[in-house]
Structures are given as structure tokens and as C-alpha cells.
Amino acid sequence: EKAGYEHFMMKEIHEQPKAVRDTLHSVIKDDAIDLSGVGLTEEEIKSVSQIYIVACGSAYHVGVAAQYIFEELTRIPVRVELASEFRYRNPILDPNGLVMIISQSGETADSLAALREAKKKGIQTLAIVNVVGSSIAREADKVFYTLAGPEISVATTKAYSTQLIATYCMAVQMAYVREMINIERYQNLISEMLKLPDKIEKILYDKERIQWFAAKQANAHDIFFIGRGLDYAISLEGSLKMKEISYIHSEAYAAGELKHGTISLLEEGTLVIGVLTQNDLYEKTLSNMVECKSRGAYLCGVTSYGNYNMEDTADFVTYIPKTDPLFVTSLAVIPLQLMGYYVSVAKGLDVDKPRNLAKSVTVE
Ligand code: F6R
């Protein structure tokens, strides 16, 4: 059942190219995105004035990335919220807003409660869900099904990747319908999306190098992930993957926040993982890495092919293929999933069933 892999998590990591491809092809037909299956009409797309993305855990991290992408492409203001906070906050919702709930299981108690709260307030709801017929899928006004297939490992990988794809497709289509991007940009974005599965595959070929690096980190006490913009969103997910299966304390910081407190935590040898895939932010975050190094940090960098000068600063660098900067999360997350996985394996832990966690959190 694990198809020759030692753990479900590794099997599911390798299923990502297919899961992403299947999800892309469920809405991309003849080089255009068709959201009619989701039930979103052009009229509705044009009238949305605000998007609220509500989710828990990794699905929330998809929301953090999606906020950058929706705002950049559609210029519709987006708020991202943890479902457990949203439901008790008596949120102020724009009547022309769209509440987007993201959930693999479709059964997460807080996400379901947030959906009900939005419906009670009369706001249009759309769910991005993996499990067909789940509570969230049944109750939302519209559903975008991710085609990740069953996910067994508690730590999500392929569902997260397909949730990202769902948000890309929606953002690109909404931007086009609202005439925020022209046909050339639209087609270019679609063609870049369609190349993602092969690029994910390519990163997976490099897994032994990451295994070699990760195996040396098994005794780490603290790990810090830093990045700006979308690289911060990726850092949040990389950090969660690491801590939940390796039991090593880890935190993600917006790189600019280091100086506001966190940098005092660095000691000789503390591992800092910098995610630097956004060209316009590269120099800024690189200078934060230099600062960490001068305080004794041991540095790992995740960046795009071509940024070889990172090797002057970082002790270990892992490269990802180039793509449109908006879609980079889909690639940069792969080495971070592998890192969490291999640290957990090196420590001899129960990778697929980390202590105290359940796959589906149906109580708050
Ligand atoms: C982390 C993880 C969790 C889930 C969260 C939401 O690897 O899997 O953080 O993302 O519990 O679950 P769903 O997506 O089922 O609502």
C-alpha cells in the first residue's frame, strides 16, 4: 500500500507531480481556465469586492501564499485568517465578499464553524476541499475539489500542493475576467502552471543531497526559517513540517522581523534556513543571512538556479528550477518537506503518525 516507500509521507511527496497535474487539468481546458465546475460565474467574479481566506494549519499557510497572489493579480483586497480565530471574532464581512475555506479533510471543526458563521452572515462561500462529500464540501455554496487523492500521512504534502494550485487557478482566472491581466499574461501564467509538475519531479531527483544534509541536523534544538513575501509563506509551511514530525522546535520569521527580537536567540551553530526565491527581495534577505552568520548561525539556503553567490554565505544551498515568481511556493516547499521528512527518519520517529496529532481535527 506504500508502493515500495518506507512511509506514506514519502509516497505522498512523490505523488505531488501527479496530484498537481490532475488538479490543473480539472480546470484547464484548451489553454484556458474554466471555473464553471466550481460554479463561479463571470458575473460573480466581477462583483467580488473582498476575499476572506479562512483555514487551519497548512491550509492556512496556503492562504498566506494565496493572499500575495490574489492581491498581486486581481487587486482584490484579501484577508487571511485562522478559522479558530475567525469564528469567535464576530468578523465584519463585506456583503459582496467571498469567504474561501481551505481544507483537505473537509471536516476540520474550526473551518466548518467558520463556514457556518460566514453563511449565517449571508456571505458567498467557496470551499477548496480534497474529500468529496465531506461536511465542508456539502455546506459551502461552491466547491473547488483538489485532486490529491487520499492522504494518509498526518503531515500534509500533496493536499497542500493541490490547494496552492486551486488558488493559482482562481486568482489567474479572476484577474483575467476582471481585465487586470491581458491575454498574453494569462496564457503565459497558464503555461507556467502546466510546467510545475515536471519541475517538482526534477526537485525530487535531488533528494539524496537533502537527506545527507538533514541527517546531520537530527540533534538540532531550534531551527529558524526566514523569508520575505511569498518566501515567508513558504517558511511558515517549512517550519510546520519540520516541527510536527521531527519534534525540533522551529519557527518561521518574516526576515525583516529578525532584528526586532528573534536574532537574540541565535547561538553558535543554530540552524537558520533562508528561503530566497523572489528576485526583488533576494539581496535584502541575503543580508539578513549574513547577519545571522556573523552571530554564529549555521546557514541553509533555498533559492533558484542561478543564484550561486548564495554559496559565499550559506553552508548548504539547495536549488529549485525557475518559474513565475507567483508560483514559486509550489517548488520551494518540496525541499522543505524532504528536510522535515529526513530529519524525522534520522531521529527514528513515527513519521506518518507524529505523537499527539490526528489527521482530521474534528474537535476544537
Ligand atoms: C500539517 C497539517 C495540518 C492541517 C490542518 C487542517 O501538516 O496537515 O496543519 O493542514 O489540520 O486540516 P484540513 O486541511 O483537513 O482542514
mmCIF file of C-alpha atoms and ligand atoms in Angstrom:
data_model
loop_
_atom_site.group_PDB
_atom_site.id
_atom_site.type_symbol
_atom_site.label_atom_id
_atom_site.label_comp_id
_atom_site.label_asym_id
_atom_site.label_seq_id
_atom_site.Cartn_x
_atom_site.Cartn_y
_atom_site.Cartn_z
ATOM 1 C CA GLU A 1 0.000 0.000 0.000
ATOM 2 C CA LYS A 2 3.014 2.282 0.449
ATOM 3 C CA ALA A 3 4.023 1.424 -3.104
ATOM 4 C CA GLY A 4 7.565 0.498 -2.082
ATOM 5 C CA TYR A 5 8.166 3.608 0.020
ATOM 6 C CA GLU A 6 9.092 3.329 3.671
ATOM 7 C CA HIS A 7 6.393 5.788 4.765
ATOM 8 C CA PHE A 8 3.174 7.220 3.416
ATOM 9 C CA MET A 9 4.657 10.679 3.674
ATOM 10 C CA MET A 10 7.414 9.846 1.186
ATOM 11 C CA LYS A 11 4.930 8.148 -1.107
ATOM 12 C CA GLU A 12 2.709 11.220 -0.971
ATOM 13 C CA ILE A 13 5.636 13.583 -1.546
ATOM 14 C CA HIS A 14 6.308 11.638 -4.748
ATOM 15 C CA GLU A 15 2.665 11.744 -5.747
ATOM 16 C CA GLN A 16 2.796 15.533 -5.930
ATOM 17 C CA PRO A 17 3.584 15.863 -9.645
ATOM 18 C CA LYS A 18 0.533 13.750 -10.460
ATOM 19 C CA ALA A 19 -1.717 15.399 -7.869
ATOM 20 C CA VAL A 20 -0.759 18.846 -9.160
ATOM 21 C CA ARG A 21 -1.176 17.780 -12.788
ATOM 22 C CA ASP A 22 -4.598 16.236 -12.136
ATOM 23 C CA THR A 23 -5.807 19.322 -10.294
ATOM 24 C CA LEU A 24 -4.537 21.624 -13.060
ATOM 25 C CA HIS A 25 -6.213 19.560 -15.767
ATOM 26 C CA SER A 26 -9.505 19.523 -13.899
ATOM 27 C CA VAL A 27 -9.926 23.235 -14.645
ATOM 28 C CA ILE A 28 -7.580 23.999 -17.558
ATOM 29 C CA LYS A 29 -9.078 23.123 -20.919
ATOM 30 C CA ASP A 30 -7.623 24.230 -24.261
ATOM 31 C CA ASP A 31 -5.208 26.639 -22.567
ATOM 32 C CA ALA A 32 -7.963 28.437 -20.681
ATOM 33 C CA ILE A 33 -9.228 28.111 -17.125
ATOM 34 C CA ASP A 34 -12.823 27.036 -16.741
ATOM 35 C CA LEU A 35 -14.336 27.521 -13.294
ATOM 36 C CA SER A 36 -17.851 26.506 -14.307
ATOM 37 C CA GLY A 37 -17.399 23.189 -12.476
ATOM 38 C CA VAL A 38 -16.702 25.193 -9.333
ATOM 39 C CA GLY A 39 -19.897 27.128 -10.009
ATOM 40 C CA LEU A 40 -18.266 30.543 -10.182
ATOM 41 C CA THR A 41 -19.811 32.675 -12.938
ATOM 42 C CA GLU A 42 -18.159 35.658 -14.648
ATOM 43 C CA GLU A 43 -20.801 37.900 -13.061
ATOM 44 C CA GLU A 44 -19.855 36.667 -9.619
ATOM 45 C CA ILE A 45 -16.144 37.018 -10.311
ATOM 46 C CA LYS A 46 -16.685 40.618 -11.382
ATOM 47 C CA SER A 47 -18.698 41.540 -8.328
ATOM 48 C CA VAL A 48 -16.340 40.223 -5.613
ATOM 49 C CA SER A 49 -15.050 43.170 -3.602
ATOM 50 C CA GLN A 50 -13.118 41.379 -0.873
ATOM 51 C CA ILE A 51 -11.796 37.870 -0.284
ATOM 52 C CA TYR A 52 -11.540 36.251 3.152
ATOM 53 C CA ILE A 53 -9.429 33.106 3.259
ATOM 54 C CA VAL A 54 -10.076 31.013 6.349
ATOM 55 C CA ALA A 55 -8.320 27.757 7.275
ATOM 56 C CA CYS A 56 -6.167 25.915 9.837
ATOM 57 C CA GLY A 57 -2.575 24.691 9.861
ATOM 58 C CA SER A 58 -1.008 24.030 6.480
ATOM 59 C CA ALA A 59 -4.204 25.040 4.699
ATOM 60 C CA TYR A 60 -3.836 28.410 6.428
ATOM 61 C CA HIS A 61 -0.287 28.599 5.049
ATOM 62 C CA VAL A 62 -1.737 28.110 1.574
ATOM 63 C CA GLY A 63 -3.922 31.104 2.394
ATOM 64 C CA VAL A 64 -0.915 33.204 3.378
ATOM 65 C CA ALA A 65 0.668 32.492 -0.025
ATOM 66 C CA ALA A 66 -2.641 32.959 -1.837
ATOM 67 C CA GLN A 67 -3.081 36.410 -0.340
ATOM 68 C CA TYR A 68 0.028 37.647 -2.155
ATOM 69 C CA ILE A 69 -1.070 36.025 -5.396
ATOM 70 C CA PHE A 70 -4.697 37.195 -5.368
ATOM 71 C CA GLU A 71 -3.772 40.729 -4.431
ATOM 72 C CA GLU A 72 -0.957 40.945 -6.968
ATOM 73 C CA LEU A 73 -3.025 39.593 -9.859
ATOM 74 C CA THR A 74 -6.582 40.681 -9.130
ATOM 75 C CA ARG A 75 -6.015 43.737 -6.878
ATOM 76 C CA ILE A 76 -8.953 42.471 -4.784
ATOM 77 C CA PRO A 77 -8.145 43.007 -1.094
ATOM 78 C CA VAL A 78 -7.601 39.710 0.727
ATOM 79 C CA ARG A 79 -7.605 38.842 4.420
ATOM 80 C CA VAL A 80 -6.271 35.527 5.645
ATOM 81 C CA GLU A 81 -7.445 34.218 8.976
ATOM 82 C CA LEU A 82 -7.108 31.223 11.199
ATOM 83 C CA ALA A 83 -10.506 29.565 11.378
ATOM 84 C CA SER A 84 -10.235 29.205 15.153
ATOM 85 C CA GLU A 85 -9.931 32.993 15.460
ATOM 86 C CA PHE A 86 -12.359 33.987 12.730
ATOM 87 C CA ARG A 87 -15.246 32.025 14.235
ATOM 88 C CA TYR A 88 -15.103 33.799 17.577
ATOM 89 C CA ARG A 89 -14.285 37.272 16.360
ATOM 90 C CA ASN A 90 -17.680 38.392 15.089
ATOM 91 C CA PRO A 91 -15.902 39.392 11.868
ATOM 92 C CA ILE A 92 -17.042 42.369 9.818
ATOM 93 C CA LEU A 93 -17.766 40.991 6.370
ATOM 94 C CA ASP A 94 -18.390 42.918 3.184
ATOM 95 C CA PRO A 95 -21.719 41.737 1.694
ATOM 96 C CA ASN A 96 -20.006 41.447 -1.715
ATOM 97 C CA GLY A 97 -17.165 39.484 -0.196
ATOM 98 C CA LEU A 98 -16.236 35.876 -0.836
ATOM 99 C CA VAL A 99 -15.276 33.606 2.051
ATOM 100 C CA MET A 100 -12.882 30.908 0.890
ATOM 101 C CA ILE A 101 -12.446 27.939 3.217
ATOM 102 C CA ILE A 102 -9.448 25.690 2.524
ATOM 103 C CA SER A 103 -9.459 22.168 3.959
ATOM 104 C CA GLN A 104 -8.039 18.814 2.927
ATOM 105 C CA SER A 105 -10.392 16.699 5.046
ATOM 106 C CA GLY A 106 -13.401 18.979 4.795
ATOM 107 C CA GLU A 107 -14.117 18.036 8.416
ATOM 108 C CA THR A 108 -11.917 20.387 10.462
ATOM 109 C CA ALA A 109 -14.182 21.642 13.259
ATOM 110 C CA ASP A 110 -12.995 25.246 13.278
ATOM 111 C CA SER A 111 -13.061 25.574 9.486
ATOM 112 C CA LEU A 112 -16.566 24.142 9.367
ATOM 113 C CA ALA A 113 -17.702 26.532 12.103
ATOM 114 C CA ALA A 114 -16.138 29.452 10.217
ATOM 115 C CA LEU A 115 -18.004 28.408 7.076
ATOM 116 C CA ARG A 116 -21.282 28.313 9.003
ATOM 117 C CA GLU A 117 -20.544 31.703 10.534
ATOM 118 C CA ALA A 118 -19.992 33.199 7.063
ATOM 119 C CA LYS A 119 -23.193 31.638 5.736
ATOM 120 C CA LYS A 120 -25.118 32.964 8.709
ATOM 121 C CA LYS A 121 -23.934 36.434 7.769
ATOM 122 C CA GLY A 122 -25.182 35.887 4.227
ATOM 123 C CA ILE A 123 -21.781 35.923 2.521
ATOM 124 C CA GLN A 124 -20.987 33.822 -0.524
ATOM 125 C CA THR A 125 -18.787 30.840 0.401
ATOM 126 C CA LEU A 126 -16.393 28.748 -1.639
ATOM 127 C CA ALA A 127 -14.522 25.735 -0.311
ATOM 128 C CA ILE A 128 -11.282 24.251 -1.595
ATOM 129 C CA VAL A 129 -11.613 20.666 -0.387
ATOM 130 C CA ASN A 130 -9.974 17.309 -1.099
ATOM 131 C CA VAL A 131 -12.517 14.879 0.324
ATOM 132 C CA VAL A 132 -15.632 14.553 -1.820
ATOM 133 C CA GLY A 133 -18.857 14.714 0.129
ATOM 134 C CA SER A 134 -17.208 15.961 3.329
ATOM 135 C CA SER A 135 -19.117 18.349 5.596
ATOM 136 C CA ILE A 136 -17.409 21.494 4.301
ATOM 137 C CA ALA A 137 -17.905 20.390 0.689
ATOM 138 C CA ARG A 138 -21.595 19.757 1.337
ATOM 139 C CA GLU A 139 -22.277 23.024 3.100
ATOM 140 C CA ALA A 140 -20.290 25.522 1.021
ATOM 141 C CA ASP A 141 -22.065 27.374 -1.801
ATOM 142 C CA LYS A 142 -19.302 26.424 -4.248
ATOM 143 C CA VAL A 143 -16.597 23.775 -4.190
ATOM 144 C CA PHE A 144 -13.229 23.554 -5.889
ATOM 145 C CA TYR A 145 -12.128 19.949 -5.460
ATOM 146 C CA THR A 146 -8.416 19.336 -5.249
ATOM 147 C CA LEU A 147 -7.461 16.013 -6.806
ATOM 148 C CA ALA A 148 -4.746 14.910 -4.404
ATOM 149 C CA GLY A 149 -6.359 11.527 -3.760
ATOM 150 C CA PRO A 150 -6.412 10.033 -0.258
ATOM 151 C CA GLU A 151 -3.754 11.441 2.041
ATOM 152 C CA ILE A 152 -2.755 9.092 4.867
ATOM 153 C CA SER A 153 0.294 10.739 6.420
ATOM 154 C CA VAL A 154 -0.702 13.165 9.173
ATOM 155 C CA ALA A 155 1.714 15.765 7.809
ATOM 156 C CA THR A 156 0.128 17.083 4.642
ATOM 157 C CA THR A 157 2.163 17.322 1.453
ATOM 158 C CA LYS A 158 0.232 16.586 -1.717
ATOM 159 C CA ALA A 159 -3.011 18.113 -0.454
ATOM 160 C CA TYR A 160 -1.146 21.315 0.392
ATOM 161 C CA SER A 161 0.363 21.358 -3.111
ATOM 162 C CA THR A 162 -3.009 20.933 -4.796
ATOM 163 C CA GLN A 163 -4.591 23.608 -2.601
ATOM 164 C CA LEU A 164 -1.959 26.034 -3.860
ATOM 165 C CA ILE A 165 -2.858 25.111 -7.438
ATOM 166 C CA ALA A 166 -6.543 25.750 -6.769
ATOM 167 C CA THR A 167 -5.740 29.247 -5.516
ATOM 168 C CA TYR A 168 -3.468 29.963 -8.532
ATOM 169 C CA CYS A 169 -6.176 28.924 -10.989
ATOM 170 C CA MET A 170 -8.767 31.048 -9.256
ATOM 171 C CA ALA A 171 -6.507 34.080 -8.990
ATOM 172 C CA VAL A 172 -5.401 33.897 -12.643
ATOM 173 C CA GLN A 173 -8.959 33.442 -13.893
ATOM 174 C CA MET A 174 -10.361 36.196 -11.698
ATOM 175 C CA ALA A 175 -7.596 38.559 -12.829
ATOM 176 C CA TYR A 176 -8.359 37.808 -16.472
ATOM 177 C CA VAL A 177 -12.146 38.126 -16.177
ATOM 178 C CA ARG A 178 -11.717 41.405 -14.310
ATOM 179 C CA GLU A 179 -9.321 42.609 -17.041
ATOM 180 C CA MET A 180 -6.393 43.058 -14.684
ATOM 181 C CA ILE A 181 -4.141 40.976 -16.966
ATOM 182 C CA ASN A 182 -4.103 40.727 -20.760
ATOM 183 C CA ILE A 183 -4.409 37.560 -22.829
ATOM 184 C CA GLU A 184 -0.616 37.199 -23.231
ATOM 185 C CA ARG A 185 -0.016 37.303 -19.496
ATOM 186 C CA TYR A 186 -2.987 34.989 -18.947
ATOM 187 C CA GLN A 187 -1.657 32.389 -21.354
ATOM 188 C CA ASN A 188 1.852 32.743 -20.045
ATOM 189 C CA LEU A 189 0.708 32.144 -16.461
ATOM 190 C CA ILE A 190 -1.260 29.074 -17.529
ATOM 191 C CA SER A 191 1.695 27.665 -19.418
ATOM 192 C CA GLU A 192 3.971 28.261 -16.388
ATOM 193 C CA MET A 193 1.473 26.447 -14.168
ATOM 194 C CA LEU A 194 1.401 23.493 -16.533
ATOM 195 C CA LYS A 195 5.191 23.174 -16.222
ATOM 196 C CA LEU A 196 5.098 22.876 -12.429
ATOM 197 C CA PRO A 197 4.617 19.079 -12.211
ATOM 198 C CA ASP A 198 7.800 18.374 -14.207
ATOM 199 C CA LYS A 199 9.730 20.882 -12.125
ATOM 200 C CA ILE A 200 8.553 19.254 -8.894
ATOM 201 C CA GLU A 201 9.721 15.944 -10.342
ATOM 202 C CA LYS A 202 13.120 17.462 -11.042
ATOM 203 C CA ILE A 203 13.492 18.645 -7.421
ATOM 204 C CA LEU A 204 12.661 15.153 -6.193
ATOM 205 C CA TYR A 205 15.666 13.767 -8.119
ATOM 206 C CA ASP A 206 17.839 15.784 -5.742
ATOM 207 C CA LYS A 207 16.506 14.197 -2.590
ATOM 208 C CA GLU A 208 19.700 12.333 -1.595
ATOM 209 C CA ARG A 209 21.559 15.623 -1.202
ATOM 210 C CA ILE A 210 18.823 16.877 1.128
ATOM 211 C CA GLN A 211 18.857 13.588 3.001
ATOM 212 C CA TRP A 212 22.598 13.961 3.550
ATOM 213 C CA PHE A 213 22.140 17.470 4.939
ATOM 214 C CA ALA A 214 19.052 16.638 7.025
ATOM 215 C CA ALA A 215 20.648 13.609 8.650
ATOM 216 C CA LYS A 216 23.236 15.937 10.180
ATOM 217 C CA GLN A 217 20.534 18.108 11.800
ATOM 218 C CA ALA A 218 18.965 15.418 13.964
ATOM 219 C CA ASN A 219 20.429 16.903 17.158
ATOM 220 C CA ALA A 220 19.327 20.478 16.495
ATOM 221 C CA HIS A 221 17.382 22.149 19.324
ATOM 222 C CA ASP A 222 15.997 25.072 17.385
ATOM 223 C CA ILE A 223 15.572 25.871 13.723
ATOM 224 C CA PHE A 224 14.577 29.228 12.277
ATOM 225 C CA PHE A 225 13.090 29.689 8.833
ATOM 226 C CA ILE A 226 13.236 33.162 7.313
ATOM 227 C CA GLY A 227 11.887 34.752 4.155
ATOM 228 C CA ARG A 228 10.073 37.777 2.767
ATOM 229 C CA GLY A 229 6.802 37.915 0.845
ATOM 230 C CA LEU A 230 5.935 34.536 -0.656
ATOM 231 C CA ASP A 231 9.176 33.213 0.793
ATOM 232 C CA TYR A 232 7.734 33.951 4.225
ATOM 233 C CA ALA A 233 4.616 31.917 3.366
ATOM 234 C CA ILE A 234 6.876 29.018 2.351
ATOM 235 C CA SER A 235 8.879 29.413 5.560
ATOM 236 C CA LEU A 236 5.703 29.010 7.625
ATOM 237 C CA GLU A 237 4.966 25.689 5.957
ATOM 238 C CA GLY A 238 8.596 24.505 6.059
ATOM 239 C CA SER A 239 8.723 25.227 9.759
ATOM 240 C CA LEU A 240 5.464 23.410 10.492
ATOM 241 C CA LYS A 241 6.579 20.358 8.508
ATOM 242 C CA MET A 242 9.837 20.317 10.432
ATOM 243 C CA LYS A 243 8.424 20.677 13.929
ATOM 244 C CA GLU A 244 5.435 18.377 13.627
ATOM 245 C CA ILE A 245 7.373 15.317 12.508
ATOM 246 C CA SER A 246 10.902 15.929 13.882
ATOM 247 C CA TYR A 247 9.873 17.362 17.289
ATOM 248 C CA ILE A 248 12.540 20.023 16.907
ATOM 249 C CA HIS A 249 11.420 23.471 17.956
ATOM 250 C CA SER A 250 11.230 25.603 14.860
ATOM 251 C CA GLU A 251 9.787 28.954 13.943
ATOM 252 C CA ALA A 252 9.241 30.928 10.793
ATOM 253 C CA TYR A 253 10.006 34.621 10.792
ATOM 254 C CA ALA A 254 9.446 37.334 8.278
ATOM 255 C CA ALA A 255 13.112 38.111 7.634
ATOM 256 C CA GLY A 256 12.629 41.790 8.421
ATOM 257 C CA GLU A 257 11.424 40.913 11.922
ATOM 258 C CA LEU A 258 14.660 39.216 12.984
ATOM 259 C CA LYS A 259 16.115 42.437 14.291
ATOM 260 C CA HIS A 260 13.013 43.082 16.378
ATOM 261 C CA GLY A 261 13.792 40.347 18.835
ATOM 262 C CA THR A 262 14.473 36.930 17.395
ATOM 263 C CA ILE A 263 18.086 37.439 16.488
ATOM 264 C CA SER A 264 18.996 37.324 20.185
ATOM 265 C CA LEU A 265 18.080 33.627 20.164
ATOM 266 C CA LEU A 266 20.862 32.717 17.761
ATOM 267 C CA GLU A 267 23.769 30.800 19.217
ATOM 268 C CA GLU A 268 26.838 29.174 17.747
ATOM 269 C CA GLY A 269 25.561 26.538 15.340
ATOM 270 C CA THR A 270 21.806 27.389 15.409
ATOM 271 C CA LEU A 271 20.349 26.307 12.081
ATOM 272 C CA VAL A 272 18.760 29.107 10.038
ATOM 273 C CA ILE A 273 17.048 28.165 6.802
ATOM 274 C CA GLY A 274 16.616 31.094 4.435
ATOM 275 C CA VAL A 275 14.103 30.926 1.593
ATOM 276 C CA LEU A 276 15.167 33.352 -1.146
ATOM 277 C CA THR A 277 13.288 32.808 -4.360
ATOM 278 C CA GLN A 278 11.932 36.301 -5.023
ATOM 279 C CA ASN A 279 14.434 38.250 -7.109
ATOM 280 C CA ASP A 280 13.367 41.663 -5.893
ATOM 281 C CA LEU A 281 13.824 40.599 -2.257
ATOM 282 C CA TYR A 282 16.932 38.469 -2.689
ATOM 283 C CA GLU A 283 19.579 40.980 -1.615
ATOM 284 C CA LYS A 284 17.586 42.063 1.422
ATOM 285 C CA THR A 285 17.134 38.565 2.810
ATOM 286 C CA LEU A 286 20.693 37.622 1.881
ATOM 287 C CA SER A 287 21.932 40.462 4.061
ATOM 288 C CA ASN A 288 19.794 39.076 6.921
ATOM 289 C CA MET A 289 21.519 35.741 6.391
ATOM 290 C CA VAL A 290 24.904 37.418 6.613
ATOM 291 C CA GLU A 291 23.791 38.956 9.917
ATOM 292 C CA CYS A 292 22.745 35.539 11.217
ATOM 293 C CA LYS A 293 26.060 34.063 10.150
ATOM 294 C CA SER A 294 28.023 36.721 11.991
ATOM 295 C CA ARG A 295 26.133 35.631 15.142
ATOM 296 C CA GLY A 296 27.284 32.070 14.631
ATOM 297 C CA ALA A 297 24.281 30.609 12.778
ATOM 298 C CA TYR A 298 24.676 27.593 10.541
ATOM 299 C CA LEU A 299 23.000 28.528 7.278
ATOM 300 C CA CYS A 300 20.952 26.643 4.737
ATOM 301 C CA GLY A 301 19.594 28.477 1.701
ATOM 302 C CA VAL A 302 16.745 27.570 -0.631
ATOM 303 C CA THR A 303 16.934 29.565 -3.852
ATOM 304 C CA SER A 304 16.526 29.382 -7.627
ATOM 305 C CA TYR A 305 19.148 28.058 -10.032
ATOM 306 C CA GLY A 306 21.428 30.918 -10.997
ATOM 307 C CA ASN A 307 21.733 32.475 -7.535
ATOM 308 C CA TYR A 308 25.060 30.736 -6.983
ATOM 309 C CA ASN A 309 26.538 33.592 -4.947
ATOM 310 C CA MET A 310 24.480 32.288 -2.038
ATOM 311 C CA GLU A 311 27.222 29.694 -1.594
ATOM 312 C CA ASP A 312 29.501 32.502 -0.405
ATOM 313 C CA THR A 313 27.224 32.925 2.617
ATOM 314 C CA ALA A 314 25.299 29.695 3.234
ATOM 315 C CA ASP A 315 26.837 26.428 4.407
ATOM 316 C CA PHE A 316 24.404 24.395 2.318
ATOM 317 C CA VAL A 317 22.315 25.529 -0.638
ATOM 318 C CA THR A 318 19.502 23.713 -2.377
ATOM 319 C CA TYR A 319 18.297 24.973 -5.756
ATOM 320 C CA ILE A 320 14.885 24.957 -7.388
ATOM 321 C CA PRO A 321 14.013 25.497 -11.057
ATOM 322 C CA LYS A 322 12.852 28.927 -12.207
ATOM 323 C CA THR A 323 9.155 29.624 -12.616
ATOM 324 C CA ASP A 324 6.913 32.675 -12.489
ATOM 325 C CA PRO A 325 7.689 34.249 -9.085
ATOM 326 C CA LEU A 326 3.997 33.904 -8.138
ATOM 327 C CA PHE A 327 4.147 30.105 -8.372
ATOM 328 C CA VAL A 328 7.420 29.519 -6.594
ATOM 329 C CA THR A 329 5.792 28.219 -3.404
ATOM 330 C CA SER A 330 4.929 25.021 -5.276
ATOM 331 C CA LEU A 331 8.622 24.360 -5.871
ATOM 332 C CA ALA A 332 10.347 25.741 -2.778
ATOM 333 C CA VAL A 333 8.147 23.749 -0.435
ATOM 334 C CA ILE A 334 9.436 20.436 -1.830
ATOM 335 C CA PRO A 335 12.990 20.566 -0.371
ATOM 336 C CA LEU A 336 11.478 21.719 2.933
ATOM 337 C CA GLN A 337 9.071 18.767 3.030
ATOM 338 C CA LEU A 338 12.016 16.480 2.311
ATOM 339 C CA MET A 339 14.069 18.111 5.045
ATOM 340 C CA GLY A 340 11.377 17.564 7.678
ATOM 341 C CA TYR A 341 10.927 14.001 6.485
ATOM 342 C CA TYR A 342 14.607 13.087 6.566
ATOM 343 C CA VAL A 343 15.225 14.688 9.962
ATOM 344 C CA SER A 344 12.311 12.674 11.357
ATOM 345 C CA VAL A 345 13.658 9.468 9.794
ATOM 346 C CA ALA A 346 17.179 10.202 11.084
ATOM 347 C CA LYS A 347 15.718 10.528 14.588
ATOM 348 C CA GLY A 348 13.848 7.244 14.194
ATOM 349 C CA LEU A 349 10.438 8.835 14.779
ATOM 350 C CA ASP A 350 6.999 7.753 13.643
ATOM 351 C CA VAL A 351 6.946 9.932 10.518
ATOM 352 C CA ASP A 352 3.396 9.186 9.417
ATOM 353 C CA LYS A 353 1.814 9.400 12.862
ATOM 354 C CA PRO A 354 3.540 12.040 14.964
ATOM 355 C CA ARG A 355 2.652 11.983 18.647
ATOM 356 C CA ASN A 356 -0.453 13.885 19.814
ATOM 357 C CA LEU A 357 -1.661 14.656 16.286
ATOM 358 C CA ALA A 358 -4.641 13.378 14.316
ATOM 359 C CA LYS A 359 -5.205 13.517 10.570
ATOM 360 C CA SER A 360 -8.568 15.132 10.876
ATOM 361 C CA VAL A 361 -9.212 17.585 13.717
ATOM 362 C CA THR A 362 -12.937 17.314 14.324
ATOM 363 C CA VAL A 363 -12.896 18.839 17.813
ATOM 364 C CA GLU A 364 -11.699 22.365 18.530
HETATM 365 C C1 F6R B 1 0.005 19.866 8.864
HETATM 366 C C2 F6R B 1 -1.393 19.516 8.700
HETATM 367 C C3 F6R B 1 -2.425 20.310 9.420
HETATM 368 C C4 F6R B 1 -3.661 20.533 8.547
HETATM 369 C C5 F6R B 1 -4.774 21.189 9.370
HETATM 370 C C6 F6R B 1 -6.001 21.475 8.532
HETATM 371 O O1 F6R B 1 0.837 19.038 8.128
HETATM 372 O O2 F6R B 1 -1.726 18.603 7.987
HETATM 373 O O3 F6R B 1 -1.919 21.524 9.880
HETATM 374 O O4 F6R B 1 -3.309 21.327 7.453
HETATM 375 O O5 F6R B 1 -5.120 20.352 10.446
HETATM 376 O O6 F6R B 1 -6.581 20.297 8.081
HETATM 377 P P1 F6R B 1 -7.612 20.296 6.897
HETATM 378 O O7 F6R B 1 -6.895 20.760 5.678
HETATM 379 O O8 F6R B 1 -8.084 18.875 6.781
HETATM 380 O O9 F6R B 1 -8.702 21.252 7.270
#
